[in-house]
Coordinates of C-alpha atoms in Angstrom, one line a residue:
Chain U
M1136 CA -31.6 18.2 -45.0
M1137 CA -28.9 16.2 -43.3
A1138 CA -26.5 15.8 -46.3
P1139 CA -25.5 19.4 -46.7
C1140 CA -25.1 19.6 -43.0
F1141 CA -22.3 17.0 -43.0
A1142 CA -20.8 18.7 -45.9
D1143 CA -20.9 22.1 -44.1
A1144 CA -19.6 20.8 -40.8
N1145 CA -16.7 19.0 -42.5
L1146 CA -16.0 16.9 -39.5
M1147 CA -13.0 15.0 -41.3
A1148 CA -11.1 18.1 -42.4
V1149 CA -7.6 18.2 -40.9
E1150 CA -6.8 21.8 -40.5
P1151 CA -3.0 22.4 -40.7
G1152 CA -3.3 25.3 -38.3
L1153 CA -4.9 23.1 -35.7
V1154 CA -2.3 20.3 -36.2
F1155 CA 0.5 22.9 -35.8
W1156 CA -0.9 24.3 -32.6
T1157 CA -1.7 20.9 -31.2
I1158 CA 1.9 19.8 -31.8
V1159 CA 3.3 23.0 -30.4
T1160 CA 1.1 22.8 -27.3
F1161 CA 1.6 19.1 -26.8
V1162 CA 5.4 19.2 -27.2
V1163 CA 5.7 22.2 -24.9
L1164 CA 3.5 20.3 -22.4
V1165 CA 5.6 17.2 -22.6
L1166 CA 8.8 19.0 -22.1
L1167 CA 7.5 21.2 -19.3
L1168 CA 5.7 18.5 -17.4
A1169 CA 8.6 16.2 -17.8
K1170 CA 10.8 18.6 -16.0
V1171 CA 8.4 20.2 -13.6
A1172 CA 6.1 17.3 -12.7
W1173 CA 6.8 13.8 -14.0
R1174 CA 10.4 13.5 -13.1
P1175 CA 10.0 14.8 -9.6
I1176 CA 6.9 12.8 -9.0
L1177 CA 8.5 9.6 -10.4
R1178 CA 11.7 10.2 -8.3
L1179 CA 9.6 10.6 -5.2
V1180 CA 7.6 7.5 -6.0
E1181 CA 10.8 5.5 -6.5
E1182 CA 12.2 7.0 -3.4
R1183 CA 9.1 6.0 -1.5
E1184 CA 9.1 2.5 -2.9
K1185 CA 12.7 2.1 -1.9
T1186 CA 11.9 3.4 1.7
I1187 CA 8.9 1.1 2.0
H1188 CA 11.1 -1.8 0.8
G1189 CA 13.8 -0.8 3.2
S1190 CA 11.4 -0.5 6.1
L1191 CA 9.9 -3.8 5.4
E1192 CA 13.3 -5.5 5.3
A1193 CA 14.3 -3.7 8.4
A1194 CA 11.1 -4.7 10.2
K1195 CA 11.7 -8.3 9.1
R1196 CA 15.3 -8.2 10.4
D1197 CA 14.2 -6.5 13.5
R1198 CA 11.5 -9.1 14.1
S1199 CA 13.8 -12.0 13.6
E1200 CA 16.4 -10.4 15.8
A1201 CA 13.6 -9.8 18.4
Q1202 CA 12.6 -13.4 18.0
G1203 CA 16.2 -14.5 18.7
L1204 CA 16.4 -12.3 21.7
L1205 CA 13.1 -13.6 23.0
D1206 CA 14.2 -17.2 22.5
E1207 CA 17.5 -16.4 24.3
H1208 CA 15.6 -14.7 27.2
R1209 CA 13.2 -17.7 27.4
R1210 CA 16.0 -20.0 27.5
L1211 CA 17.7 -18.0 30.3
V1212 CA 14.6 -17.7 32.3
G1213 CA 14.1 -21.5 31.9
E1214 CA 17.6 -22.1 33.1
A1215 CA 17.3 -19.8 36.0
R1216 CA 14.1 -21.4 37.0
K1217 CA 15.6 -24.8 36.8
E1218 CA 18.6 -23.6 38.8
A1219 CA 16.4 -22.1 41.4
A1220 CA 14.4 -25.2 41.6
E1221 CA 17.5 -27.3 42.1
A1222 CA 18.8 -24.9 44.7
M1223 CA 15.5 -25.1 46.4
K1224 CA 15.6 -28.9 46.4
K1225 CA 19.2 -28.9 47.6
A1226 CA 18.4 -26.5 50.4
L1227 CA 15.3 -28.6 51.4
A1228 CA 17.5 -31.7 51.3
D1229 CA 20.2 -30.1 53.4
A1230 CA 17.7 -28.8 55.9
E1231 CA 16.2 -32.3 56.1
T1232 CA 19.6 -33.8 56.7
A1233 CA 20.6 -31.2 59.2
R1234 CA 17.3 -31.6 61.0
L1235 CA 17.7 -35.4 61.2
E1236 CA 21.2 -35.0 62.4
L1237 CA 20.2 -32.5 65.0
V1238 CA 17.4 -34.8 66.1
A1239 CA 19.6 -37.7 66.3
R1240 CA 22.2 -35.9 68.2
S1241 CA 19.7 -34.4 70.6
R1242 CA 18.2 -37.8 71.1
K1243 CA 21.6 -39.3 71.8
E1244 CA 22.4 -36.4 74.2
A1245 CA 19.2 -36.9 75.8
E1246 CA 19.7 -40.6 76.1
E1247 CA 23.2 -40.0 77.4
L1248 CA 21.9 -37.6 80.0
L1249 CA 19.2 -40.0 81.0
L1250 CA 21.7 -42.8 81.3
H1251 CA 24.0 -40.6 83.3
A1252 CA 21.1 -39.5 85.5
R1253 CA 20.1 -43.1 86.0
R1254 CA 23.6 -44.2 86.9
Q1255 CA 23.9 -41.3 89.2
L1256 CA 20.7 -42.2 90.8
D1257 CA 21.8 -45.9 91.1
E1258 CA 25.0 -44.8 92.6
D1259 CA 23.3 -42.5 95.0
K1260 CA 20.7 -45.2 95.8
A1261 CA 23.4 -47.8 96.4
K1262 CA 25.3 -45.3 98.5
A1263 CA 22.2 -44.4 100.4
Q1264 CA 21.3 -48.0 100.9
A1265 CA 24.7 -48.7 102.1
E1266 CA 24.7 -45.8 104.4
L1267 CA 21.3 -46.7 105.6
K1268 CA 22.2 -50.2 106.2
G1269 CA 25.2 -49.1 108.2
V1270 CA 23.1 -46.7 110.3
V1271 CA 20.3 -49.4 110.7
V1272 CA 22.9 -51.9 111.9
E1273 CA 24.5 -49.5 114.2
L1274 CA 21.2 -48.4 115.5
A1275 CA 20.1 -51.9 115.9
I1276 CA 23.4 -52.8 117.6
E1277 CA 22.9 -49.8 119.9
V1278 CA 19.4 -50.8 120.5
A1279 CA 20.2 -54.3 121.1
T1280 CA 23.2 -53.3 123.2
K1281 CA 20.9 -51.1 125.2
I1282 CA 18.4 -54.0 125.6
L1283 CA 20.7 -56.7 126.1
G1284 CA 23.3 -54.7 128.0
D1285 CA 26.3 -56.5 128.9
Q1286 CA 25.0 -59.9 128.0
L1287 CA 26.4 -59.7 124.6
Q1288 CA 30.1 -59.7 125.0
D1289 CA 31.1 -61.3 122.0
Q1290 CA 30.2 -58.3 119.7
G1291 CA 31.7 -59.7 116.6
R1292 CA 29.5 -62.7 116.6
Q1293 CA 26.4 -60.8 117.5
R1294 CA 27.0 -58.3 114.8
E1295 CA 27.1 -61.0 112.2
L1296 CA 24.0 -62.4 113.4
L1297 CA 22.2 -59.1 113.3
E1298 CA 23.3 -58.2 109.9
R1299 CA 21.7 -61.4 108.7
Y1300 CA 18.5 -60.4 110.4
V1301 CA 18.6 -57.0 108.9
V1302 CA 19.0 -58.4 105.4
E1303 CA 16.0 -60.8 106.1
L1304 CA 14.0 -58.0 107.5
P1305 CA 12.4 -56.6 104.4
Q1306 CA 11.4 -60.1 103.3
R1307 CA 9.8 -60.7 106.6
Q1308 CA 8.1 -57.4 106.4
K1309 CA 6.8 -58.4 103.0
V1310 CA 5.5 -61.7 104.3
S1311 CA 3.9 -60.1 107.3
A1312 CA 2.4 -57.5 105.0
Chain N
M1101 CA -19.6 22.2 -26.3
S1102 CA -22.0 21.0 -23.7
L1103 CA -25.5 20.3 -22.7
L1104 CA -26.2 23.8 -21.4
S1105 CA -24.6 25.7 -24.2
M1106 CA -26.6 23.9 -26.8
A1107 CA -30.1 24.6 -25.5
P1108 CA -30.0 28.5 -26.0
S1109 CA -28.5 28.4 -29.4
L1110 CA -31.1 25.8 -30.4
L1111 CA -33.9 28.0 -29.0
L1112 CA -32.4 30.9 -30.8
G1113 CA -32.3 28.8 -34.0
A1114 CA -35.9 27.9 -33.5
E1115 CA -36.9 31.5 -33.1
L1116 CA -35.0 32.5 -36.1
G1117 CA -36.5 29.7 -38.0
A1118 CA -40.0 31.0 -37.0
E1119 CA -39.1 34.6 -38.1
A1120 CA -37.4 33.7 -41.4
S1121 CA -38.6 30.4 -42.8
E1122 CA -36.2 30.4 -45.8
K1123 CA -33.1 30.4 -43.4
Q1124 CA -34.1 27.6 -41.1
P1125 CA -31.2 26.1 -39.3
S1126 CA -31.9 22.5 -38.4
V1127 CA -30.9 20.7 -35.3
A1128 CA -28.2 18.9 -37.2
D1129 CA -26.7 22.2 -38.1
A1130 CA -26.7 23.4 -34.5
V1131 CA -25.2 20.1 -33.4
F1132 CA -22.4 20.0 -36.0
E1133 CA -21.7 23.7 -35.3
H1134 CA -21.0 22.7 -31.8
V1135 CA -18.7 19.8 -32.3
T1136 CA -16.7 21.3 -35.2
D1137 CA -14.1 24.0 -35.0
S1138 CA -14.7 27.7 -35.7
H1139 CA -13.2 31.0 -35.0
V1140 CA -15.8 32.1 -32.6
L1141 CA -16.2 31.6 -28.8
E1142 CA -19.8 31.7 -27.8
F1143 CA -21.1 31.9 -24.2
H1144 CA -24.8 32.0 -23.6
W1145 CA -26.1 33.0 -20.2
P1146 CA -29.1 30.9 -18.8
F1147 CA -31.6 33.9 -18.6
G1148 CA -30.6 35.7 -21.9
G1149 CA -27.5 37.5 -23.0
Q1150 CA -24.5 36.1 -24.7
L1151 CA -20.8 36.8 -25.1
V1152 CA -19.3 36.2 -28.5
I1153 CA -15.5 36.5 -29.0
Q1154 CA -14.4 36.6 -32.5
L1155 CA -10.9 34.8 -32.8
P1156 CA -8.4 36.2 -35.2
H1157 CA -7.2 34.8 -38.5
W1158 CA -3.6 34.6 -39.2
P1159 CA -3.1 33.4 -42.8
V1160 CA 0.3 32.1 -43.6
S1161 CA 1.3 31.2 -47.1
L1162 CA 3.1 27.9 -47.3
F1163 CA 4.0 26.0 -50.5
G1164 CA 1.6 27.9 -52.6
H1165 CA -1.4 27.5 -50.3
V1166 CA -2.6 29.8 -47.6
Y1167 CA -3.2 28.3 -44.3
D1168 CA -4.9 29.9 -41.3
F1169 CA -2.8 29.6 -38.2
G1170 CA -5.2 31.8 -36.1
P1171 CA -6.2 30.1 -32.8
T1172 CA -9.6 28.5 -33.2
K1173 CA -12.2 27.5 -30.6
H1174 CA -10.5 24.2 -30.2
V1175 CA -7.0 25.7 -29.9
V1176 CA -8.3 28.0 -27.2
W1177 CA -10.0 25.2 -25.2
M1178 CA -6.9 23.0 -25.7
W1179 CA -4.8 25.8 -24.2
I1180 CA -7.2 26.2 -21.3
A1181 CA -7.1 22.4 -20.8
S1182 CA -3.2 22.5 -20.9
V1183 CA -3.0 25.3 -18.4
V1184 CA -5.4 23.6 -16.0
L1185 CA -3.4 20.3 -16.5
F1186 CA -0.2 22.0 -15.9
L1187 CA -1.5 23.7 -12.7
V1188 CA -3.1 20.6 -11.4
V1189 CA -0.1 18.4 -11.9
F1190 CA 2.4 21.0 -10.8
L1191 CA 0.4 21.7 -7.6
A1192 CA 0.0 18.0 -7.0
G1193 CA 3.8 17.6 -7.2
R1194 CA 4.3 20.7 -5.1
A1195 CA 1.7 20.1 -2.4
R1196 CA 3.5 17.2 -0.9
G1197 CA 6.8 18.9 -0.5
K1198 CA 9.5 16.5 0.6
S1199 CA 7.3 14.1 2.5
L1200 CA 7.1 10.7 1.2
V1201 CA 3.5 10.3 2.1
P1202 CA 1.1 11.5 -0.5
K1203 CA -2.2 13.1 0.3
G1204 CA -5.2 14.5 -1.4
L1205 CA -4.6 15.7 -4.9
S1206 CA -1.0 14.4 -5.1
N1207 CA -2.3 11.1 -4.1
L1208 CA -4.8 10.9 -6.9
I1209 CA -2.2 12.2 -9.5
E1210 CA 0.3 9.7 -8.1
M1211 CA -2.1 6.8 -8.4
I1212 CA -2.6 7.6 -12.1
V1213 CA 1.1 8.1 -12.6
L1214 CA 1.8 4.8 -11.0
F1215 CA -0.9 3.1 -13.1
V1216 CA 0.6 4.5 -16.3
R1217 CA 4.1 3.3 -15.2
D1218 CA 3.1 -0.1 -14.0
E1219 CA 0.2 -1.1 -16.2
I1220 CA 1.3 0.7 -19.5
A1221 CA 5.0 1.5 -19.7
L1222 CA 6.4 -1.5 -17.8
K1223 CA 4.0 -3.9 -19.5
T1224 CA 5.2 -2.9 -23.0
M1225 CA 8.8 -1.8 -22.7
D1226 CA 11.9 -2.7 -20.6
E1227 CA 12.6 -0.6 -17.6
Q1228 CA 15.2 1.8 -19.2
M1229 CA 12.9 2.5 -22.1
A1230 CA 9.9 3.0 -19.8
D1231 CA 11.8 5.6 -17.9
Q1232 CA 12.8 7.3 -21.1
Y1233 CA 9.2 7.4 -22.5
L1234 CA 7.2 7.8 -19.4
P1235 CA 7.0 11.6 -19.7
Y1236 CA 5.5 11.3 -23.1
L1237 CA 3.1 8.7 -22.1
L1238 CA 2.0 10.4 -18.9
T1239 CA 1.5 13.7 -20.8
A1240 CA -0.5 12.0 -23.5
F1241 CA -2.8 10.3 -21.0
F1242 CA -3.3 13.4 -18.9
F1243 CA -3.6 15.7 -22.1
I1244 CA -6.4 13.5 -23.5
V1245 CA -8.2 13.3 -20.1
F1246 CA -8.0 17.1 -19.5
S1247 CA -8.8 18.1 -23.0
A1248 CA -11.9 15.9 -23.2
G1249 CA -12.7 16.7 -19.6
V1250 CA -12.8 20.4 -20.2
G1251 CA -15.1 19.7 -23.1
L1252 CA -17.7 18.4 -20.7
F1253 CA -18.1 21.9 -19.1
P1254 CA -20.7 24.2 -20.5
F1255 CA -19.8 26.5 -23.4
S1256 CA -16.6 24.7 -23.9
A1257 CA -15.3 22.5 -26.7
T1258 CA -13.6 19.1 -26.9
S1259 CA -10.4 19.6 -28.8
V1260 CA -9.6 15.9 -28.9
G1261 CA -12.9 15.5 -30.7
N1262 CA -11.2 17.1 -33.6
I1263 CA -9.5 15.0 -36.1
A1264 CA -6.7 17.4 -36.6
V1265 CA -5.8 17.3 -32.8
T1266 CA -5.9 13.5 -32.7
A1267 CA -3.8 13.3 -35.9
A1268 CA -1.2 15.6 -34.3
L1269 CA -1.1 13.3 -31.2
A1270 CA -0.9 10.2 -33.3
G1271 CA 1.8 11.9 -35.4
C1272 CA 3.8 12.5 -32.2
T1273 CA 3.6 8.7 -31.4
F1274 CA 4.5 8.0 -35.0
V1275 CA 7.7 10.1 -34.6
L1276 CA 8.6 8.4 -31.3
M1277 CA 8.0 4.9 -32.9
Q1278 CA 10.6 5.8 -35.5
V1279 CA 13.0 7.4 -33.0
A1280 CA 12.7 4.3 -30.6
G1281 CA 13.3 2.0 -33.5
I1282 CA 16.2 3.7 -35.1
S1283 CA 17.9 4.4 -31.8
H1284 CA 17.7 0.9 -30.5
Q1285 CA 18.4 -1.0 -33.7
G1286 CA 20.2 1.5 -35.9
F1287 CA 18.8 3.0 -39.1
F1288 CA 19.2 0.0 -41.4
G1289 CA 18.6 -2.5 -38.6
Y1290 CA 15.3 -0.9 -37.9
F1291 CA 14.1 -1.1 -41.5
K1292 CA 15.6 -4.6 -41.9
H1293 CA 13.7 -5.7 -38.8
L1294 CA 10.4 -4.3 -39.9
I1295 CA 10.0 -7.7 -41.6
P1296 CA 9.3 -10.3 -38.9
A1297 CA 12.0 -13.0 -38.5
G1298 CA 11.2 -16.3 -40.0
V1299 CA 9.7 -14.9 -43.2
P1300 CA 11.4 -16.3 -46.2
W1301 CA 13.7 -14.0 -48.0
W1302 CA 11.8 -14.0 -51.3
M1303 CA 8.8 -12.6 -49.5
T1304 CA 10.7 -9.4 -48.8
P1305 CA 9.3 -7.4 -51.8
L1306 CA 5.8 -8.2 -50.5
M1307 CA 6.4 -7.9 -46.8
F1308 CA 8.4 -4.7 -46.7
P1309 CA 5.7 -2.5 -48.2
I1310 CA 3.1 -4.2 -46.1
E1311 CA 5.0 -3.5 -42.9
L1312 CA 5.9 0.0 -43.9
L1313 CA 2.3 0.6 -44.6
G1314 CA 1.5 -1.0 -41.3
L1315 CA 3.4 1.8 -39.5
F1316 CA 1.0 4.3 -41.0
T1317 CA -2.2 2.3 -40.5
K1318 CA -1.3 2.0 -36.8
T1319 CA -0.9 5.7 -36.5
F1320 CA -4.0 6.2 -38.6
A1321 CA -6.1 3.9 -36.3
L1322 CA -4.8 5.7 -33.3
C1323 CA -5.9 8.9 -34.6
I1324 CA -9.4 7.9 -35.9
R1325 CA -10.1 5.8 -32.8
L1326 CA -9.6 8.7 -30.4
F1327 CA -11.4 11.2 -32.6
A1328 CA -14.4 9.0 -33.2
N1329 CA -14.8 8.0 -29.6
M1330 CA -14.5 11.6 -28.4
I1331 CA -16.9 13.1 -30.9
A1332 CA -19.5 10.3 -31.0
G1333 CA -20.7 10.7 -27.4
H1334 CA -21.2 14.5 -27.9
I1335 CA -23.2 14.1 -31.0
V1336 CA -25.4 11.4 -29.5
I1337 CA -26.1 13.6 -26.4
F1338 CA -26.9 16.6 -28.6
F1339 CA -29.2 14.7 -30.8
I1340 CA -31.0 13.2 -27.9
L1341 CA -31.6 16.6 -26.4
G1342 CA -32.4 17.9 -29.9
L1343 CA -35.3 15.5 -30.1
V1344 CA -37.2 18.1 -28.1
F1345 CA -36.9 20.5 -31.1
I1346 CA -37.2 17.8 -33.7
M1347 CA -40.4 16.6 -32.2
H1348 CA -41.7 20.2 -31.5
T1349 CA -42.8 19.0 -28.0
P1350 CA -41.2 19.5 -24.6
I1351 CA -42.7 16.2 -23.4
V1352 CA -39.9 14.3 -25.1
A1353 CA -37.6 16.0 -22.5
I1354 CA -38.9 13.7 -19.8
G1355 CA -37.2 10.8 -21.5
S1356 CA -34.4 12.5 -23.5
V1357 CA -32.9 14.6 -20.6
P1358 CA -32.2 11.7 -18.1
F1359 CA -30.9 9.7 -21.1
A1360 CA -28.6 12.5 -22.0
V1361 CA -27.4 12.7 -18.4
A1362 CA -26.7 9.0 -18.4
L1363 CA -24.7 9.3 -21.7
Y1364 CA -22.9 12.4 -20.1
L1365 CA -21.8 10.2 -17.2
L1366 CA -20.8 7.5 -19.7
E1367 CA -18.6 10.0 -21.5
L1368 CA -16.6 10.4 -18.2
I1369 CA -15.8 6.7 -18.4
I1370 CA -15.2 6.8 -22.2
I1371 CA -12.7 9.6 -21.6
L1372 CA -10.6 7.6 -19.2
I1373 CA -10.9 4.4 -21.3
Q1374 CA -9.9 6.2 -24.5
A1375 CA -6.9 8.0 -22.9
Y1376 CA -5.9 4.6 -21.5
I1377 CA -6.2 3.0 -24.9
F1378 CA -4.3 5.8 -26.7
T1379 CA -1.5 5.7 -24.2
M1380 CA -1.4 1.9 -24.1
L1381 CA -1.3 1.5 -27.9
S1382 CA 1.3 4.3 -28.1
A1383 CA 3.5 2.5 -25.6
L1384 CA 2.9 -0.8 -27.3
F1385 CA 3.9 0.6 -30.8
I1386 CA 7.0 2.4 -29.4
G1387 CA 8.1 -0.7 -27.5
M1388 CA 7.4 -2.9 -30.5
S1389 CA 9.5 -0.8 -32.9
A1390 CA 12.4 -0.8 -30.4
H1391 CA 12.8 -4.5 -30.5
A1392 CA 13.0 -6.7 -33.5
H1393 CA 10.1 -9.1 -33.6

């Protein structure tokens, strides 16, 4: 049953007509598709590959450039920061010196003022003491003159005596107190 | 040639067999009728009715023989596959326009084009040759895929499952092998270099015929491999489905139909693999004949 079927089917027969049409169809297809499809597609693919390659290169270049810029920027910022810190330190030091100077000067001035005031005071005191001494002596002479009246003729001698008394007076007062 | 197209004709065959027992067409008859060429295009509708187109005979007398150059079933389906292939590839190239970014169909086609270029052409030839022969290789790959792919649809036929078609394709590769060899090494250089370097001179009378024969055996193997792989799957699928009629019981369908579907899916893979193998070997042979070995 099977044997005649294979013979009828003739699977292995190479029909010249079919070979002819296949070659015609295939060759036409090769030429047509090469022109219309394969060449344009391959060209686009190559173009894209080139673009991707170029983009990658550009990206790499841009990145290294950006890295360089970033490094430069970092360096500059670091320098600026350092400079600022130095300026700050210098300013602080300057301020400290100025302060110390100011303090020293004002202290000196104050001391001078104090000294001056003290001297003035001493002077005034001495003057007042001298004046007071004169006034007291005169007063005492006057009082004594009034008391003693004419008994004391030799005024020069008396006066000397009285001055000694007046000088001794505070000491006597202290003793009595 | 397909799963669907077979069943009605087998049923028809069975009915005919019941009516006229002396003209009983077997399952094998039906199967081989579907995988071989004919001058009839048959379409059977699922719920009765059919369309039968008789194709013309164009007898041409050549060298004392009469050959029929009329388009057969396989020629028609080859043309349909070629038109579909042209439209798909053309539209894929057109769809993207000038944009460098592929999408959808162009992406798929481009992926295959790149595969053929990088994995087949550039692996077997130098860059200049690859560029030269890429259109041929790409067309061969897509032609086989589309011709066999069309054969998976109902009522269609697989033209690359015909030995005449594969012989013609292998013949094209053969011609390009000679063209590449002669254009790269010169006419005499090519035939001189058919004999591998290092073979002693006195071996020439033995080696030359062997190498010359080798050119034809390579081509022959190319032809038979594609033909056998393309037709075998179809025959197996048909016979497995035909088991229903051979066994005279529909219960077999429980096993045979899923099995046939699995084989059908396997066919899809086989088509791609065989297209790859045919293209790869063509590229290899062309590249080999261009350079002295």
